[in-house]
């Protein structure tokens, strides 16, 4: 971006004449630079504000009676006289299925994250630590599954679930997504970076292959587990298409499916819809605030490799 | 018994045990449905019967004007999202890396926030922001500039705009993160030596950043092609269901869902799905080929 923007502690490494020269140029360019600084930060501040608009509009609407949403749409008006916490009250007083949906989403997310992480870790461990027959072909299959959009498989999977009797069950929602190619890929990448000598050391100590995997390598893989836990929790919490197909009865709905049913033109549950939407974002927001670093790591792992 | 145990615990068997869950899941939830959808696409399937009808489903697709509308919508949506969601995030990532940025982490965190929100919630928010009432946010903006309110979700162009704005809002931060990660892998020495040669910011961007971001760009474009071609729920939420006026919001997956789930015509829907797979694969292969991905071995 800017030339000669050498930091003071960095320039102290150079000889004095260079330092003087740097300072001179700095002075001349100061005016131009501060304008540039205002522009670039202004750009990002405006962009952040635009990004925040839908959230703020949704938050405002969650305080208004639901009928106003249908009549007026979403906007940024501060019409405090219409505001109340009534809608949030409806979420918790048991008059709707909202709390059930919340509970179901938590149950499904926790179970699938735990199982996905453990299974994908083991599979990735097999790929990363051993050489075996058909390894390349099998790993090619991992990649191949990523190249077929899930949407194409959903009809036959739906038929399969019917014949397995898994329609309208949590197992039906969870099972097909347990072994995720991208999660395997990420773990394999991480595990490939660990020294293989660890395995031999473990073997000499008399540990079994599985003992090494669980007792030696797994504790070292904590960062990978954290990143993937966040990412798969996010995917599971927000998952909609597959649960929409599998789940039938209202008491088994997850949050996305339940909220979607409130959007029918015939119901008058708009009070719950927006407040419920805003409240459903909360867990991920809290996770994001605490584990910000892992979100970034998990997201970008695939791209850096290229 | 002991023999079995020693085999299971041998170094030779271990990898197969480790990857066993993958093989089981692959056969049940990938290979089987894949084969089954291919077979179904050659069948006429109703309740309690199924018969082979050869290529009839595919022939029907050729003359199905609703399907053509769906393909057009999906392809244009994909093209538009790529036009928006590659250069903009790339620029954002580049600017974020500037030394003049005061609160890089905060900006990045806020731009990423929409990615945390499910399609349902973001769809609800955007549906009512694009309300046709005068008091809807988007119409308020129009009115502010002296333009009359419009029925956003009743016309193709404005409806597509709503879908694209939703996509931009949701994926801007994610793609910026990708490009940011790509940028951080570029050797700083390159920039320093360019500075020594007197290159300005633009020259550095054009001659160093852009070419070296190519792997990231290819990755992001490929996932955008898949994401765009398979888009369904965004439209489903914005239009409040799988039907939109004159099918302006219908996508290929939307049509697959309509035929397969809503009308229970699994054979025809499977043909729709396979066409989607072939088109998506073809587009990404052509893209990868044209960007020289397959020439790597020559070097």
Coordinates of C-alpha atoms in Angstrom, one line a residue:
Chain A
X1 CA 0.0 0.0 0.0
X2 CA 2.1 2.8 1.4
X3 CA 5.8 3.1 0.8
X4 CA 8.3 3.9 3.5
X5 CA 5.8 3.1 6.3
X6 CA 8.6 1.5 8.4
X7 CA 7.7 1.0 12.0
X8 CA 10.0 2.7 14.5
X9 CA 11.2 -0.5 16.1
X10 CA 11.9 -2.0 12.8
X11 CA 13.8 1.0 11.5
X12 CA 16.0 1.0 14.6
X13 CA 17.6 -2.1 13.0
X14 CA 18.9 0.0 10.2
X15 CA 21.6 2.5 10.4
X16 CA 20.9 6.1 11.4
X17 CA 21.0 7.6 7.9
X18 CA 18.3 5.3 6.7
X19 CA 16.2 6.3 9.7
X20 CA 16.6 10.0 8.9
X21 CA 15.7 9.4 5.2
X22 CA 12.6 7.5 6.2
X23 CA 11.4 10.2 8.4
X24 CA 11.8 12.9 5.8
X25 CA 9.7 11.0 3.2
X26 CA 7.2 10.3 5.9
X27 CA 6.6 13.9 6.6
X28 CA 6.0 14.7 2.9
X29 CA 3.5 12.0 2.5
X30 CA 1.7 12.5 5.8
X31 CA -1.1 14.5 4.3
X32 CA -1.8 12.1 1.5
X33 CA -1.6 9.1 3.9
X34 CA -4.1 10.5 6.4
X35 CA -6.6 11.1 3.7
X36 CA -6.1 7.6 2.5
X37 CA -6.5 6.3 6.0
X38 CA -9.9 8.1 6.3
X39 CA -11.1 6.8 3.0
X40 CA -10.1 3.2 3.6
X41 CA -11.5 3.1 7.1
X42 CA -14.6 5.0 6.0
X43 CA -15.2 2.3 3.4
X44 CA -15.1 -0.5 5.9
X45 CA -17.2 1.4 8.5
X46 CA -19.9 1.9 5.8
X47 CA -19.7 -1.7 4.7
X48 CA -20.0 -2.9 8.3
X49 CA -23.0 -0.7 8.7
X50 CA -24.7 -2.1 5.6
X51 CA -24.0 -5.6 6.7
X52 CA -25.7 -4.8 10.1
X53 CA -28.9 -3.4 8.5
X54 CA -30.8 -6.7 8.1
X55 CA -29.9 -7.6 11.7
X56 CA -31.0 -4.3 13.1
X57 CA -34.2 -4.2 11.0
X58 CA -35.0 -7.8 12.2
X59 CA -34.3 -6.8 15.8
X60 CA -36.6 -3.8 15.6
X61 CA -39.3 -5.9 14.0
X62 CA -39.0 -8.5 16.8
X63 CA -40.3 -5.8 19.2
X64 CA -43.3 -4.9 17.1
X65 CA -46.6 -6.8 16.9
X66 CA -46.3 -9.5 14.2
X67 CA -49.1 -8.0 12.1
X68 CA -47.0 -4.9 11.5
X69 CA -44.4 -7.0 9.8
X70 CA -46.9 -8.2 7.2
X71 CA -48.5 -4.8 6.8
X72 CA -45.3 -2.7 6.8
X73 CA -42.4 -5.0 6.0
X74 CA -39.0 -4.6 7.7
X75 CA -37.5 -1.1 8.2
X76 CA -35.3 0.9 10.5
X77 CA -38.0 3.1 12.0
X78 CA -37.7 3.8 15.7
X79 CA -41.4 3.7 16.5
X80 CA -41.0 3.0 20.2
X81 CA -44.7 3.4 21.0
X82 CA -45.3 0.0 19.3
X83 CA -42.4 -1.8 20.9
X84 CA -42.6 -4.4 23.6
X85 CA -41.1 -7.7 24.7
X86 CA -44.4 -9.5 24.2
X87 CA -43.1 -11.6 21.2
X88 CA -40.2 -12.9 23.2
X89 CA -42.6 -13.8 25.9
X90 CA -44.5 -16.0 23.4
X91 CA -41.4 -17.9 22.7
X92 CA -41.1 -19.1 26.3
X93 CA -44.7 -19.4 27.5
X94 CA -45.2 -22.8 25.7
X95 CA -48.0 -21.5 23.5
X96 CA -46.0 -22.5 20.4
X97 CA -43.6 -25.4 19.7
X98 CA -40.7 -23.0 19.7
X99 CA -39.0 -24.4 22.8
X100 CA -39.4 -27.9 21.4
X101 CA -37.7 -26.8 18.2
X102 CA -34.9 -25.2 20.1
X103 CA -34.4 -28.3 22.2
X104 CA -34.5 -30.6 19.0
X105 CA -31.9 -28.4 17.3
X106 CA -29.6 -28.6 20.3
X107 CA -30.0 -32.3 20.6
X108 CA -29.4 -33.0 16.9
X109 CA -26.5 -30.5 16.7
X110 CA -24.7 -32.0 19.8
X111 CA -25.1 -35.6 18.7
X112 CA -24.1 -35.0 15.1
X113 CA -21.1 -32.9 16.0
X114 CA -19.8 -35.4 18.5
X115 CA -20.3 -38.4 16.1
X116 CA -19.0 -36.5 13.0
X117 CA -15.8 -35.4 14.7
X118 CA -14.9 -38.8 16.1
X119 CA -15.7 -40.7 12.9
X120 CA -14.1 -38.3 10.6
X121 CA -11.0 -38.1 12.8
X122 CA -10.6 -41.9 12.6
X123 CA -11.1 -42.0 8.9
X124 CA -8.7 -39.2 8.3
X125 CA -6.2 -40.9 10.7
X126 CA -6.3 -44.0 8.5
X127 CA -5.6 -42.0 5.4
X128 CA -2.9 -39.8 6.9
X129 CA -0.9 -42.3 8.9
X130 CA -0.8 -45.5 6.8
X131 CA -0.1 -46.8 3.4
X132 CA -2.5 -49.4 2.2
X133 CA -4.0 -51.0 -0.9
X134 CA -6.5 -48.8 -2.8
X135 CA -5.6 -45.8 -0.6
X136 CA -5.4 -43.4 -3.5
X137 CA -8.6 -44.7 -5.1
X138 CA -10.5 -44.4 -1.8
X139 CA -9.2 -40.9 -1.2
X140 CA -10.2 -40.0 -4.7
X141 CA -13.7 -41.2 -3.6
X142 CA -13.6 -38.7 -0.7
X143 CA -13.0 -35.9 -3.2
X144 CA -15.6 -37.3 -5.6
X145 CA -18.3 -37.0 -3.0
X146 CA -17.5 -33.3 -2.7
X147 CA -18.2 -32.9 -6.4
X148 CA -21.7 -34.2 -6.3
X149 CA -24.2 -31.6 -4.8
X150 CA -26.2 -33.2 -2.0
X151 CA -29.4 -31.9 -3.8
X152 CA -29.0 -34.6 -6.4
X153 CA -28.9 -37.4 -3.9
X154 CA -31.8 -36.2 -1.8
X155 CA -34.6 -37.9 -3.6
X156 CA -33.1 -41.4 -3.6
X157 CA -31.9 -40.8 0.0
X158 CA -35.5 -39.9 0.8
X159 CA -36.7 -43.1 -0.7
X160 CA -34.0 -45.0 1.2
X161 CA -35.1 -43.4 4.5
X162 CA -38.7 -44.4 3.9
X163 CA -37.7 -48.1 3.4
X164 CA -35.4 -47.9 6.4
X165 CA -38.2 -46.5 8.5
X166 CA -36.1 -43.5 9.4
X167 CA -38.6 -40.8 8.2
X168 CA -39.6 -38.4 10.9
X169 CA -36.7 -39.6 13.2
X170 CA -33.6 -37.8 14.4
X171 CA -31.5 -40.7 13.2
X172 CA -32.8 -40.1 9.7
X173 CA -31.7 -36.4 10.0
X174 CA -28.3 -37.2 11.4
X175 CA -27.1 -40.4 9.7
X176 CA -26.5 -39.4 6.1
X177 CA -24.4 -36.3 7.1
X178 CA -22.2 -38.0 9.6
X179 CA -19.2 -38.7 7.4
X180 CA -18.4 -35.4 5.8
X181 CA -15.8 -35.3 3.0
X182 CA -14.6 -31.8 3.9
X183 CA -14.2 -32.7 7.6
X184 CA -12.1 -35.8 6.7
X185 CA -10.1 -33.6 4.3
X186 CA -9.4 -31.1 7.0
X187 CA -8.3 -33.7 9.6
X188 CA -6.1 -35.5 7.2
X189 CA -4.4 -32.3 6.3
X190 CA -3.8 -31.6 10.0
X191 CA -2.6 -35.1 10.8
X192 CA -0.3 -35.3 7.8
X193 CA 1.6 -32.4 9.4
X194 CA 2.4 -34.5 12.5
X195 CA 5.7 -36.4 12.6
X196 CA 5.3 -40.1 11.9
X197 CA 7.9 -41.0 14.5
X198 CA 5.3 -40.5 17.1
X199 CA 3.6 -43.7 15.9
X200 CA 6.8 -45.7 16.1
X201 CA 7.6 -44.3 19.5
X202 CA 4.1 -45.4 20.6
X203 CA 4.6 -48.9 19.1
X204 CA 7.9 -49.3 20.9
X205 CA 6.2 -48.4 24.2
X206 CA 3.8 -51.3 23.5
X207 CA 0.6 -49.3 22.6
X208 CA -1.7 -50.8 20.0
X209 CA -2.5 -49.0 16.8
X210 CA -5.8 -47.7 18.2
X211 CA -4.1 -46.8 21.5
X212 CA -1.7 -44.6 19.6
X213 CA -4.5 -43.0 17.7
X214 CA -6.6 -42.2 20.8
X215 CA -4.1 -41.7 23.5
X216 CA -1.2 -40.0 21.7
X217 CA -2.4 -38.3 18.6
X218 CA -5.9 -37.3 19.5
X219 CA -4.8 -35.0 22.4
X220 CA -2.4 -33.4 20.0
X221 CA -5.2 -32.7 17.5
X222 CA -7.2 -30.4 19.8
X223 CA -6.9 -27.4 17.5
X224 CA -8.3 -29.4 14.5
X225 CA -11.1 -30.7 16.7
X226 CA -12.0 -27.2 17.8
X227 CA -12.1 -25.8 14.3
X228 CA -14.2 -28.6 13.0
X229 CA -16.5 -28.6 16.0
X230 CA -17.4 -25.0 15.3
X231 CA -17.9 -25.5 11.6
X232 CA -19.9 -28.7 11.9
X233 CA -22.1 -27.2 14.7
X234 CA -22.8 -24.3 12.4
X235 CA -23.7 -26.5 9.6
X236 CA -25.9 -28.7 11.7
X237 CA -27.7 -25.8 13.5
X238 CA -28.5 -24.1 10.2
X239 CA -29.2 -27.2 8.2
X240 CA -32.6 -27.0 6.5
X241 CA -33.1 -28.9 3.2
X242 CA -32.6 -32.4 4.5
X243 CA -34.5 -32.0 7.8
X244 CA -37.3 -30.4 5.7
X245 CA -37.6 -33.6 3.8
X246 CA -37.2 -36.1 6.7
X247 CA -39.1 -34.5 9.5
X248 CA -42.9 -34.6 9.5
X249 CA -44.4 -33.9 12.9
X250 CA -44.3 -30.5 14.5
X251 CA -42.8 -31.7 17.8
X252 CA -39.8 -33.1 16.0
X253 CA -39.0 -30.0 14.0
X254 CA -35.7 -28.2 14.3
X255 CA -35.5 -24.4 14.4
X256 CA -35.1 -23.8 10.7
X257 CA -38.0 -26.1 9.8
X258 CA -40.2 -24.7 12.6
X259 CA -39.6 -21.1 11.7
X260 CA -40.3 -21.9 8.1
X261 CA -43.7 -23.3 8.9
X262 CA -44.6 -19.9 10.6
X263 CA -44.2 -18.2 7.3
X264 CA -47.5 -19.5 5.8
X265 CA -49.9 -16.8 4.8
X266 CA -52.7 -18.5 6.8
X267 CA -51.2 -18.6 10.2
X268 CA -51.0 -15.6 12.6
X269 CA -47.7 -16.6 14.2
X270 CA -45.8 -13.7 12.8
X271 CA -45.2 -12.6 16.4
X272 CA -43.1 -15.7 17.0
X273 CA -41.5 -15.7 13.6
X274 CA -39.2 -12.7 13.8
X275 CA -38.5 -12.9 17.5
X276 CA -37.9 -16.6 17.1
X277 CA -35.6 -16.0 14.2
X278 CA -33.5 -13.4 16.1
X279 CA -33.3 -15.6 19.1
X280 CA -32.2 -18.6 17.1
X281 CA -29.1 -16.8 15.9
X282 CA -28.0 -16.3 19.5
X283 CA -26.1 -19.5 20.2
X284 CA -23.9 -19.2 17.1
X285 CA -23.2 -15.5 17.8
X286 CA -22.0 -16.4 21.3
X287 CA -19.8 -19.2 20.0
X288 CA -18.5 -16.8 17.3
X289 CA -17.6 -14.2 19.9
X290 CA -15.7 -16.8 22.1
X291 CA -14.1 -18.9 19.4
X292 CA -13.6 -16.4 16.6
X293 CA -10.2 -17.8 15.8
X294 CA -11.5 -21.3 15.2
X295 CA -14.2 -20.1 12.8
X296 CA -11.6 -18.6 10.6
X297 CA -9.3 -21.6 10.7
X298 CA -12.0 -24.0 9.9
X299 CA -13.3 -21.9 7.1
X300 CA -10.1 -21.2 5.3
X301 CA -8.4 -24.6 5.7
X302 CA -9.6 -25.8 2.3
X303 CA -8.8 -22.6 0.4
X304 CA -5.2 -22.2 1.5
X305 CA -4.4 -25.6 0.2
X306 CA -6.0 -24.6 -3.1
Chain B
X1 CA -10.8 -65.8 19.0
X2 CA -7.3 -64.7 19.9
X3 CA -6.3 -65.1 16.3
X4 CA -9.0 -62.7 15.1
X5 CA -8.0 -60.2 17.7
X6 CA -4.4 -60.2 16.7
X7 CA -5.4 -59.7 13.1
X8 CA -7.7 -56.8 14.0
X9 CA -4.9 -55.2 16.0
X10 CA -2.2 -55.7 13.4
X11 CA -0.6 -52.8 11.7
X12 CA -1.8 -54.1 8.4
X13 CA -5.5 -54.3 9.3
X14 CA -5.6 -51.0 11.3
X15 CA -6.0 -48.6 8.3
X16 CA -8.9 -50.5 7.0
X17 CA -10.6 -50.5 10.4
X18 CA -10.0 -46.7 10.6
X19 CA -11.6 -46.0 7.2
X20 CA -14.4 -48.5 7.6
X21 CA -17.0 -45.9 8.7
X22 CA -16.3 -44.0 5.5
X23 CA -16.8 -47.0 3.3
X24 CA -20.1 -47.9 5.0
X25 CA -21.4 -44.4 4.8
X26 CA -20.2 -44.0 1.3
X27 CA -22.0 -47.2 0.1
X28 CA -25.3 -46.4 2.0
X29 CA -25.5 -42.6 1.5
X30 CA -23.6 -42.0 -1.7
X31 CA -23.0 -45.0 -4.0
X32 CA -26.5 -46.5 -3.5
X33 CA -28.5 -43.2 -4.0
X34 CA -26.2 -42.3 -6.9
X35 CA -26.9 -45.6 -8.7
X36 CA -30.6 -45.5 -7.7
X37 CA -31.0 -41.9 -9.1
X38 CA -29.4 -42.9 -12.4
X39 CA -31.8 -45.9 -12.6
X40 CA -34.8 -43.9 -11.6
X41 CA -34.1 -41.3 -14.3
X42 CA -34.9 -44.0 -16.9
X43 CA -38.1 -45.0 -15.2
X44 CA -41.6 -43.9 -14.8
X45 CA -42.3 -44.1 -11.1
X46 CA -45.7 -43.9 -9.5
X47 CA -47.2 -45.2 -6.3
X48 CA -46.6 -49.0 -6.3
X49 CA -45.2 -49.3 -9.8
X50 CA -42.1 -48.4 -11.8
X51 CA -41.4 -49.2 -15.4
X52 CA -38.4 -48.5 -17.7
X53 CA -39.2 -45.9 -20.3
X54 CA -35.7 -45.4 -21.7
X55 CA -34.7 -41.8 -22.4
X56 CA -38.3 -40.5 -22.3
X57 CA -37.7 -38.4 -19.2
X58 CA -34.7 -36.7 -20.8
X59 CA -36.7 -36.2 -24.0
X60 CA -39.5 -34.6 -22.0
X61 CA -36.9 -32.3 -20.3
X62 CA -35.8 -31.0 -23.7
X63 CA -39.3 -29.7 -24.4
X64 CA -40.2 -28.7 -20.9
X65 CA -40.4 -24.9 -20.9
X66 CA -40.7 -24.7 -17.1
X67 CA -37.4 -26.6 -16.8
X68 CA -35.8 -24.2 -19.3
X69 CA -36.9 -21.3 -17.1
X70 CA -35.3 -23.0 -14.1
X71 CA -32.1 -23.6 -15.9
X72 CA -31.9 -20.1 -17.1
X73 CA -32.5 -18.7 -13.6
X74 CA -29.9 -21.0 -12.1
X75 CA -27.3 -20.3 -14.7
X76 CA -27.8 -16.5 -14.6
X77 CA -27.8 -16.5 -10.8
X78 CA -24.5 -18.4 -10.8
X79 CA -22.9 -16.0 -13.3
X80 CA -24.1 -12.9 -11.4
X81 CA -22.9 -14.3 -8.0
X82 CA -19.5 -15.0 -9.5
X83 CA -19.3 -11.5 -11.1
X84 CA -20.1 -10.0 -7.7
X85 CA -18.6 -12.4 -5.2
X86 CA -15.1 -12.8 -6.6
X87 CA -13.8 -9.3 -7.3
X88 CA -15.5 -7.6 -4.4
X89 CA -14.2 -9.9 -1.7
X90 CA -10.8 -9.9 -3.3
X91 CA -10.6 -6.1 -3.1
X92 CA -11.9 -6.2 0.4
X93 CA -9.2 -8.7 1.5
X94 CA -6.5 -6.6 -0.2
X95 CA -7.7 -3.4 1.4
X96 CA -8.0 -5.2 4.8
X97 CA -4.3 -6.0 4.6
X98 CA -3.4 -2.3 4.3
X99 CA -1.4 -0.8 7.2
X100 CA -3.9 2.0 7.3
X101 CA -6.8 -0.1 8.4
X102 CA -7.5 0.7 12.1
X103 CA -9.6 -2.2 13.2
X104 CA -9.0 -5.1 10.9
X105 CA -10.3 -7.8 13.2
X106 CA -13.5 -5.9 14.0
X107 CA -14.2 -5.2 10.3
X108 CA -13.5 -8.8 9.4
X109 CA -15.7 -10.2 12.2
X110 CA -18.6 -8.0 11.3
X111 CA -18.5 -8.7 7.6
X112 CA -18.5 -12.4 8.4
X113 CA -21.5 -12.3 10.7
X114 CA -24.2 -13.0 8.1
X115 CA -22.6 -16.4 7.4
X116 CA -23.7 -17.5 10.8
X117 CA -27.3 -17.0 10.0
X118 CA -29.4 -19.8 8.5
X119 CA -31.0 -19.5 5.1
X120 CA -34.4 -19.4 6.9
X121 CA -33.6 -16.5 9.1
X122 CA -31.8 -14.5 6.4
X123 CA -34.6 -15.4 3.9
X124 CA -37.3 -14.1 6.3
X125 CA -35.3 -10.8 6.9
X126 CA -34.8 -10.2 3.2
X127 CA -38.3 -11.2 2.2
X128 CA -39.8 -8.5 4.4
X129 CA -37.1 -5.9 3.6
X130 CA -38.2 -6.3 0.0
X131 CA -41.8 -5.9 1.0
X132 CA -43.9 -4.2 -1.7
X133 CA -45.4 -1.8 0.9
X134 CA -44.1 1.8 1.0
X135 CA -42.8 1.1 4.5
X136 CA -40.5 -1.7 3.4
X137 CA -36.9 -0.8 3.7
X138 CA -36.0 -1.2 0.1
X139 CA -38.9 0.9 -1.1
X140 CA -38.1 3.5 1.5
X141 CA -34.6 3.7 -0.1
X142 CA -36.2 4.1 -3.5
X143 CA -38.6 6.8 -2.3
X144 CA -35.7 8.6 -0.7
X145 CA -34.1 8.9 -4.1
X146 CA -37.5 10.0 -5.5
X147 CA -38.3 6.7 -7.2
X148 CA -41.8 5.1 -6.9
X149 CA -42.2 2.0 -4.8
X150 CA -41.9 -1.2 -6.7
X151 CA -43.2 -4.8 -6.2
X152 CA -39.8 -6.3 -5.8
X153 CA -40.8 -9.9 -5.7
X154 CA -43.2 -9.8 -8.6
X155 CA -40.7 -9.1 -11.4
X156 CA -37.8 -11.1 -12.7
X157 CA -35.1 -8.4 -12.5
X158 CA -36.0 -7.0 -9.1
X159 CA -36.5 -10.5 -7.8
X160 CA -33.1 -11.6 -9.0
X161 CA -31.7 -8.5 -7.4
X162 CA -33.2 -9.5 -4.1
X163 CA -31.6 -13.0 -4.4
X164 CA -28.2 -11.5 -5.4
X165 CA -28.3 -9.0 -2.5
X166 CA -29.0 -11.9 -0.1
X167 CA -26.2 -14.0 -1.6
X168 CA -23.8 -11.0 -1.4
X169 CA -24.7 -10.3 2.2
X170 CA -24.2 -13.9 3.3
X171 CA -21.1 -14.8 1.4
X172 CA -19.1 -11.6 1.2
X173 CA -17.4 -12.2 4.5
X174 CA -16.7 -15.9 3.8
X175 CA -15.1 -15.2 0.5
X176 CA -13.1 -12.3 2.0
X177 CA -11.8 -14.7 4.5
X178 CA -10.7 -17.1 1.8
X179 CA -8.9 -14.4 -0.1
X180 CA -7.4 -13.1 3.1
X181 CA -6.0 -16.5 3.8
X182 CA -4.7 -16.6 0.2
X183 CA -3.1 -13.2 0.7
X184 CA -1.3 -14.2 3.9
X185 CA 0.4 -17.0 2.0
X186 CA 2.0 -14.6 -0.4
X187 CA 5.6 -13.9 0.5
X188 CA 6.0 -10.3 1.8
X189 CA 9.5 -10.1 0.2
X190 CA 7.8 -9.8 -3.2
X191 CA 6.0 -6.6 -2.1
X192 CA 9.2 -5.2 -0.6
X193 CA 11.2 -5.8 -3.7
X194 CA 8.5 -4.3 -5.8
X195 CA 8.5 -1.2 -3.5
X196 CA 12.3 -0.9 -4.0
X197 CA 11.6 -0.9 -7.7
X198 CA 9.1 1.9 -7.2
X199 CA 5.9 0.1 -7.8
X200 CA 2.7 1.8 -6.5
X201 CA -0.2 0.1 -4.7
X202 CA -2.1 -0.6 -7.9
X203 CA 0.9 -2.1 -9.7
X204 CA 1.6 -4.3 -6.7
X205 CA -2.0 -5.5 -6.7
X206 CA -2.1 -6.1 -10.5
X207 CA 1.3 -7.8 -10.8
X208 CA 1.8 -9.6 -7.5
X209 CA -1.5 -10.1 -5.7
X210 CA -3.8 -11.0 -8.6
X211 CA -1.6 -13.7 -10.2
X212 CA -0.6 -15.2 -6.9
X213 CA -4.2 -15.4 -5.7
X214 CA -5.1 -17.6 -8.6
X215 CA -5.4 -20.9 -6.6
X216 CA -7.7 -19.2 -4.1
X217 CA -9.7 -17.6 -7.0
X218 CA -10.1 -21.0 -8.7
X219 CA -11.2 -22.6 -5.4
X220 CA -13.8 -19.9 -4.7
X221 CA -15.1 -19.8 -8.2
X222 CA -15.5 -23.6 -8.3
X223 CA -17.5 -23.6 -5.0
X224 CA -19.5 -20.7 -6.3
X225 CA -20.4 -22.6 -9.4
X226 CA -21.7 -25.5 -7.4
X227 CA -23.4 -23.3 -4.8
X228 CA -25.0 -21.2 -7.5
X229 CA -26.2 -24.1 -9.7
X230 CA -27.6 -25.9 -6.6
X231 CA -29.3 -22.8 -5.1
X232 CA -32.8 -23.5 -3.9
X233 CA -33.6 -22.5 -0.3
X234 CA -32.8 -18.8 -0.8
X235 CA -35.4 -18.6 -3.4
X236 CA -37.8 -20.8 -1.4
X237 CA -37.5 -18.4 1.6
X238 CA -37.6 -15.1 -0.3
X239 CA -40.7 -16.1 -2.3
X240 CA -42.3 -17.7 0.7
X241 CA -42.5 -21.2 -0.8
X242 CA -41.5 -23.0 -3.9
X243 CA -43.8 -21.1 -6.2
X244 CA -43.1 -17.6 -7.5
X245 CA -45.1 -15.5 -10.0
X246 CA -44.4 -16.8 -13.5
X247 CA -41.6 -19.0 -12.0
X248 CA -39.3 -16.0 -11.7
X249 CA -37.6 -17.6 -8.7
X250 CA -37.6 -21.2 -9.8
X251 CA -34.2 -22.9 -9.9
X252 CA -33.1 -26.3 -11.1
X253 CA -33.2 -27.8 -7.6
X254 CA -36.5 -26.0 -7.0
X255 CA -37.9 -27.9 -10.0
X256 CA -36.4 -31.1 -8.8
X257 CA -38.1 -30.5 -5.4
X258 CA -41.4 -29.7 -7.0
X259 CA -41.4 -32.7 -9.2
X260 CA -39.9 -35.2 -6.7
X261 CA -41.2 -34.2 -3.3
X262 CA -44.3 -32.2 -4.1
X263 CA -45.6 -34.2 -7.1
X264 CA -43.9 -37.5 -6.2
X265 CA -42.7 -38.0 -9.8
X266 CA -39.3 -39.5 -8.8
X267 CA -38.3 -40.6 -12.2
X268 CA -38.6 -37.2 -13.9
X269 CA -37.1 -35.5 -10.9
X270 CA -34.1 -37.8 -11.0
X271 CA -33.5 -36.8 -14.6
X272 CA -33.6 -33.2 -13.5
X273 CA -31.0 -34.0 -10.9
X274 CA -28.7 -35.7 -13.3
X275 CA -28.9 -32.9 -15.8
X276 CA -27.9 -30.5 -12.9
X277 CA -24.9 -32.8 -12.0
X278 CA -23.8 -32.9 -15.6
X279 CA -24.2 -29.2 -16.2
X280 CA -22.4 -28.3 -12.9
X281 CA -19.5 -30.7 -13.6
X282 CA -19.2 -29.4 -17.2
X283 CA -19.2 -25.8 -16.2
X284 CA -16.5 -26.3 -13.5
X285 CA -14.4 -28.5 -15.8
X286 CA -14.5 -25.9 -18.6
X287 CA -13.6 -23.3 -16.0
X288 CA -10.8 -25.3 -14.6
X289 CA -9.5 -26.2 -18.0
X290 CA -9.6 -22.6 -19.2
X291 CA -7.8 -21.4 -16.1
X292 CA -5.0 -23.8 -16.8
X293 CA -5.5 -26.1 -13.8
X294 CA -4.9 -29.2 -15.9
X295 CA -1.7 -27.9 -17.4
X296 CA 0.1 -28.2 -14.0
X297 CA 1.8 -31.4 -14.9
X298 CA 3.6 -29.8 -17.9
X299 CA 5.8 -27.7 -15.7

